[in-house]
CSV table of C-alpha atoms in Angstrom, one decimal:
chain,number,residue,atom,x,y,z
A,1,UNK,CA,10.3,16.8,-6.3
A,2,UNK,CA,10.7,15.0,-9.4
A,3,UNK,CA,9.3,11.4,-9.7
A,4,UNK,CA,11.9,9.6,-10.8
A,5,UNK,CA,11.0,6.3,-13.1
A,6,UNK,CA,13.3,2.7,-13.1
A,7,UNK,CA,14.3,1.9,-16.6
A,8,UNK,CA,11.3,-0.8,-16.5
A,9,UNK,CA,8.6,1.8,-16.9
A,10,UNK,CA,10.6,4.6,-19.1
A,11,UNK,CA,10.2,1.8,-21.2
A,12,UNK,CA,6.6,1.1,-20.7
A,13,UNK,CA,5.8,4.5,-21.5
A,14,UNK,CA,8.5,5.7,-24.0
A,15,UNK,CA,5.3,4.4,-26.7
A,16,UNK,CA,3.7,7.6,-25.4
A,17,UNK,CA,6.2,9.9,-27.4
A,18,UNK,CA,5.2,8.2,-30.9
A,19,UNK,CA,0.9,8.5,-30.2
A,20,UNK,CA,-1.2,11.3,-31.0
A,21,UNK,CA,-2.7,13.8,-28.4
A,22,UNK,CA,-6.3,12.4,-28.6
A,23,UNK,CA,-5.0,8.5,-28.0
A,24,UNK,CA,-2.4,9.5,-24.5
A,25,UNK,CA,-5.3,11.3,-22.9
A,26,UNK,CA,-7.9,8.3,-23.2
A,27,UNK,CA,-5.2,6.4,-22.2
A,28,UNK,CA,-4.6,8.2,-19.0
A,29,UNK,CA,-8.5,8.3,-18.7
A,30,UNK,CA,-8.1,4.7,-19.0
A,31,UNK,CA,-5.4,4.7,-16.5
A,32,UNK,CA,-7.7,6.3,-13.9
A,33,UNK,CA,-10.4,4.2,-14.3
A,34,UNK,CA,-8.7,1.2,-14.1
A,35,UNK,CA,-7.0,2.3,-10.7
A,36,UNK,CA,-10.5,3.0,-9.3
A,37,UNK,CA,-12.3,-0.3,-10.7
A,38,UNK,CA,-9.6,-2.7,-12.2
A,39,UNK,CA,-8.5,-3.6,-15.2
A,40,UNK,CA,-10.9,-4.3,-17.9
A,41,UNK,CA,-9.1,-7.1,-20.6
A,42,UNK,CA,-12.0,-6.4,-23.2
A,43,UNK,CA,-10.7,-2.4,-23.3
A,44,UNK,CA,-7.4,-3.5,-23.6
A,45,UNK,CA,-7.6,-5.5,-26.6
A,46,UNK,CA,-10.2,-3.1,-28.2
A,47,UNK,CA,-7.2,-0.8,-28.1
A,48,UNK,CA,-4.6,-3.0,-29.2
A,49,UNK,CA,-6.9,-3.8,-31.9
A,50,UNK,CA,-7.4,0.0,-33.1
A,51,UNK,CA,-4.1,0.8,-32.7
A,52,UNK,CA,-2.6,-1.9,-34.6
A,53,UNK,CA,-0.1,-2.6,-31.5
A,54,UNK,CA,0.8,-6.1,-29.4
A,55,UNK,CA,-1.8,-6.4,-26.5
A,56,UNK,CA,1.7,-6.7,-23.9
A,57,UNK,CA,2.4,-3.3,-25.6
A,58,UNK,CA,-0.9,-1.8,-24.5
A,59,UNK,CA,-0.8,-3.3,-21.1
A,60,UNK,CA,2.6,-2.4,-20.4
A,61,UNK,CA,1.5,1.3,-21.1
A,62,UNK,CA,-1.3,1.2,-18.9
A,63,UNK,CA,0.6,-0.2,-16.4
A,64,UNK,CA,3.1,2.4,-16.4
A,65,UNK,CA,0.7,5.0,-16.7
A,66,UNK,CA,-1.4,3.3,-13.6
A,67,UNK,CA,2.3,3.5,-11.9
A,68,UNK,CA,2.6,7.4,-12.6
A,69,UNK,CA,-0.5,8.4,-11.3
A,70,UNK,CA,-0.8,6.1,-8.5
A,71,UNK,CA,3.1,7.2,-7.4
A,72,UNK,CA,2.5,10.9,-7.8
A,73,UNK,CA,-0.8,10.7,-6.2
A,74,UNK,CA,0.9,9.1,-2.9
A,75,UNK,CA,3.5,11.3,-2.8
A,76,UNK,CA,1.5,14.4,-3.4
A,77,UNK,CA,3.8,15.6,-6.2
A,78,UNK,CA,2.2,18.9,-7.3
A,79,UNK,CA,1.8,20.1,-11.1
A,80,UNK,CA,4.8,21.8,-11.6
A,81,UNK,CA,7.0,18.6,-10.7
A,82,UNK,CA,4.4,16.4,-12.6
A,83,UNK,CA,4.9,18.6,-15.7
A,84,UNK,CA,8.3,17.8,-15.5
A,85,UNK,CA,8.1,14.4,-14.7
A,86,UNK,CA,6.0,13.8,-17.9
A,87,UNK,CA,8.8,15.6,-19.6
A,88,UNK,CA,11.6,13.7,-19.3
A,89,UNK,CA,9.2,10.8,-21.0
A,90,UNK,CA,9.3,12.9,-24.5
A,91,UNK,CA,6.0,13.6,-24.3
A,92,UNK,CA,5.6,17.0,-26.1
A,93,UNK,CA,4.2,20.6,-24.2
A,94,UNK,CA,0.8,20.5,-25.9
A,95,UNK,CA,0.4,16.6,-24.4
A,96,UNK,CA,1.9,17.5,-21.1
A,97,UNK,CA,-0.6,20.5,-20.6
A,98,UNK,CA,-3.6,18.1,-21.2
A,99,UNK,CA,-2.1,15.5,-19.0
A,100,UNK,CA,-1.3,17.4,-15.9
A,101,UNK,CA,-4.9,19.4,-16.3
A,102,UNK,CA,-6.5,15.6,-15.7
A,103,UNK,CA,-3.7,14.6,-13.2
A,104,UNK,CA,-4.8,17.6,-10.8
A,105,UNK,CA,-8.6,16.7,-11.5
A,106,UNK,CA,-8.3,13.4,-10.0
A,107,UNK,CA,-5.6,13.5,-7.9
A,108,UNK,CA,-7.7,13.2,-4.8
A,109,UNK,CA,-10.1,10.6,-6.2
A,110,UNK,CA,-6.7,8.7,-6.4
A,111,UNK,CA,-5.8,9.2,-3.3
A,112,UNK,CA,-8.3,8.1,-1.6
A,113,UNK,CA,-8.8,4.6,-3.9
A,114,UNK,CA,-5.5,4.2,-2.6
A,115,UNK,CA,-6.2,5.0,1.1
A,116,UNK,CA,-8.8,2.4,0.7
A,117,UNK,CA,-6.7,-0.6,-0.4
A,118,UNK,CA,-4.0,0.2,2.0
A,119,UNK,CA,-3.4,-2.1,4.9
A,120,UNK,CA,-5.3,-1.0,8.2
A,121,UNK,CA,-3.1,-2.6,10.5
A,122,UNK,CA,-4.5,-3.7,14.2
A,123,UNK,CA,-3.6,-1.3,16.8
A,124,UNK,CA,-3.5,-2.3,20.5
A,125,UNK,CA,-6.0,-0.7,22.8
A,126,UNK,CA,-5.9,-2.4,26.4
A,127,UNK,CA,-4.8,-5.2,27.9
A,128,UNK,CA,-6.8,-6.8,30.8
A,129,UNK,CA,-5.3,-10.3,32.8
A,130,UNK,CA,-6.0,-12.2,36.0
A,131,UNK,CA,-3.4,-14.8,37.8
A,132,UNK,CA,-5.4,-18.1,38.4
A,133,UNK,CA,-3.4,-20.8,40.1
A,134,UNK,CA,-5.1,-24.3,41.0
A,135,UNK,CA,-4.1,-25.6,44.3
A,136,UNK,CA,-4.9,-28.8,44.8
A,137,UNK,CA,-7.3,-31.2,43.7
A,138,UNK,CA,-9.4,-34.6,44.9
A,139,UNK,CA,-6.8,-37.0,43.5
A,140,UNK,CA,-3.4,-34.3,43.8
A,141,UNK,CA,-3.5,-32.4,47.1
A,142,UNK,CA,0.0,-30.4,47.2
A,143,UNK,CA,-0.2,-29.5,43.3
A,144,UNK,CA,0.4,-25.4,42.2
A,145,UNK,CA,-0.7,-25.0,38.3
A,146,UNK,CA,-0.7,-21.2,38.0
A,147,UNK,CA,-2.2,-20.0,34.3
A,148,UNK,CA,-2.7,-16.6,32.7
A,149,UNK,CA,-6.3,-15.3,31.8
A,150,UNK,CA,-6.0,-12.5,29.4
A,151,UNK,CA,-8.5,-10.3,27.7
A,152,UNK,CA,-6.9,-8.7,24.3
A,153,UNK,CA,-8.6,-5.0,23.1
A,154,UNK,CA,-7.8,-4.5,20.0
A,155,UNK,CA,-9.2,-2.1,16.9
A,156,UNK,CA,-9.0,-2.1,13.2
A,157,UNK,CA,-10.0,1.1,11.6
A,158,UNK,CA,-13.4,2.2,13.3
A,159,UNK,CA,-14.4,-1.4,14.7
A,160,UNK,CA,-13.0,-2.7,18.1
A,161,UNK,CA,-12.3,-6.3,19.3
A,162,UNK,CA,-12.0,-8.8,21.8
A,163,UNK,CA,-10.2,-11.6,22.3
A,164,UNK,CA,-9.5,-14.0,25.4
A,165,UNK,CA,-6.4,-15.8,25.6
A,166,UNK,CA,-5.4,-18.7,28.4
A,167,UNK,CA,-1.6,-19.1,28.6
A,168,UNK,CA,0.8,-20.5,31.3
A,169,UNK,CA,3.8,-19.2,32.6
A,170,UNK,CA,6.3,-21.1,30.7
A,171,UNK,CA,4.5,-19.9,27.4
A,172,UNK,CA,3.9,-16.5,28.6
A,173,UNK,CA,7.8,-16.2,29.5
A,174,UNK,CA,8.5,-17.0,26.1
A,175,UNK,CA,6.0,-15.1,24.3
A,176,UNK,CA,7.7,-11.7,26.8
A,177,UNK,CA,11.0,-12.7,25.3
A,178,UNK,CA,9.9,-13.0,22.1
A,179,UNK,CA,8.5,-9.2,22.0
A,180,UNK,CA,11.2,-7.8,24.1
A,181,UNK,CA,13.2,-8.9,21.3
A,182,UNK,CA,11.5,-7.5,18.5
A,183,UNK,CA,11.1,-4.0,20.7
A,184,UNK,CA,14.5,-4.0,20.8
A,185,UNK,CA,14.7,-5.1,17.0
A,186,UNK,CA,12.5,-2.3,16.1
A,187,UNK,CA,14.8,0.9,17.7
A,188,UNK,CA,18.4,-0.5,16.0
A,189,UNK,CA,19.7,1.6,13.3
A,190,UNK,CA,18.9,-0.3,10.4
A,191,UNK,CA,15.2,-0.6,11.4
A,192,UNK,CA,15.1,3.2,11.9
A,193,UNK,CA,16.4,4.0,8.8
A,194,UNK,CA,14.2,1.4,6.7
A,195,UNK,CA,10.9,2.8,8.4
A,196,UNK,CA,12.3,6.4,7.8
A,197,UNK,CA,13.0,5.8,3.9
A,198,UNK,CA,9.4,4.1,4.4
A,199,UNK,CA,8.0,7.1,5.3
């Protein structure tokens, strides 16, 4: 499968074509390391500087190159399809070679920076409640004032949590509503297909 680029970043990265071998594989090194620890404004301008290029030049490279590795990584494109993905940039064979040799050396260091600064959503574990209603008081003798008392288990990656909620009927009849409706939100067509293009 071919990773195929928007106009935006073929023109990021068409600079590549013009730069000699030594200068696109420090700046895919570059690329790497600023995936893993962020981007470092002092490098960029040192190489603006020694290249004799605009500093938007250099960061637009970087961040298409950031782009390539970080899209190819998550879609586990494999060196054959990389190779040609490189191509189509008009990058020449002896370039590609070297760049595909330190794509596949750090593809899984990528992979897992970017399992790291994905989203770890909260999952629902359990759901515990008790009906309380209140009778009557001193002052009110024939009163009825049911409420709600639910305990929330919840985790987030390895930790678990709890959380205890009060609610009375009225808000707990619109709080059912309001999830029956985005349960039935979540199996229409449209949703389906979004979460499979997701995916």
């Amino acid at each position: 499968m071919l990773l195929l680029l928007d106009e935006n970043h073929k023109l990021h990265l068409e600079i590549l074509s013009t730069l000699e071998k030594e200068v696109v594989v420090e700046f895919f090194k570059l690329a790497i390391e600023f995936i893993s620890d962020g981007v470092n404004n002092s490098k960029l301008e040192t190489a603006a500087h020694k290249l004799k290029l605009e500093l938007s030049t250099v960061e637009n490279l970087i961040d298409g190159l950031m782009f390539l590795l970080a899209e190819s990584a998550k879609l586990m494109i494999n060196e054959v399809d990389f190779h040609d993905s490189i191509l189509t940039l008009g990058v020449s064979e002896d370039i590609c070679k070297e760049l595909v040799s330190i794509y596949t050396s750090n593809k899984g260091e990528i992979r897992l920076i970017l399992d790291e600064l994905s989203l770890h959503p909260v999952q629902y574990q359990d759901l515990e409640w008790r009906l309380n209603v209140k009778l009557a008081s001193r002052s009110l003798q024939g009163q009825a004032e049911p409420n709600l008392l639910l305990r929330l288990h919840t985790s987030q990656g390895d930790s678990a949590h709890s959380q205890l909620l009060q609610c009375d009927i009225p808000n707990l009849i619109n709080l059912t509503n309001s999830l029956d409706g985005a349960l039935q939100e979540s199996k229409s067509h449209y949703t389906r297909r979004i979460l499979r293009n997701i995916k």
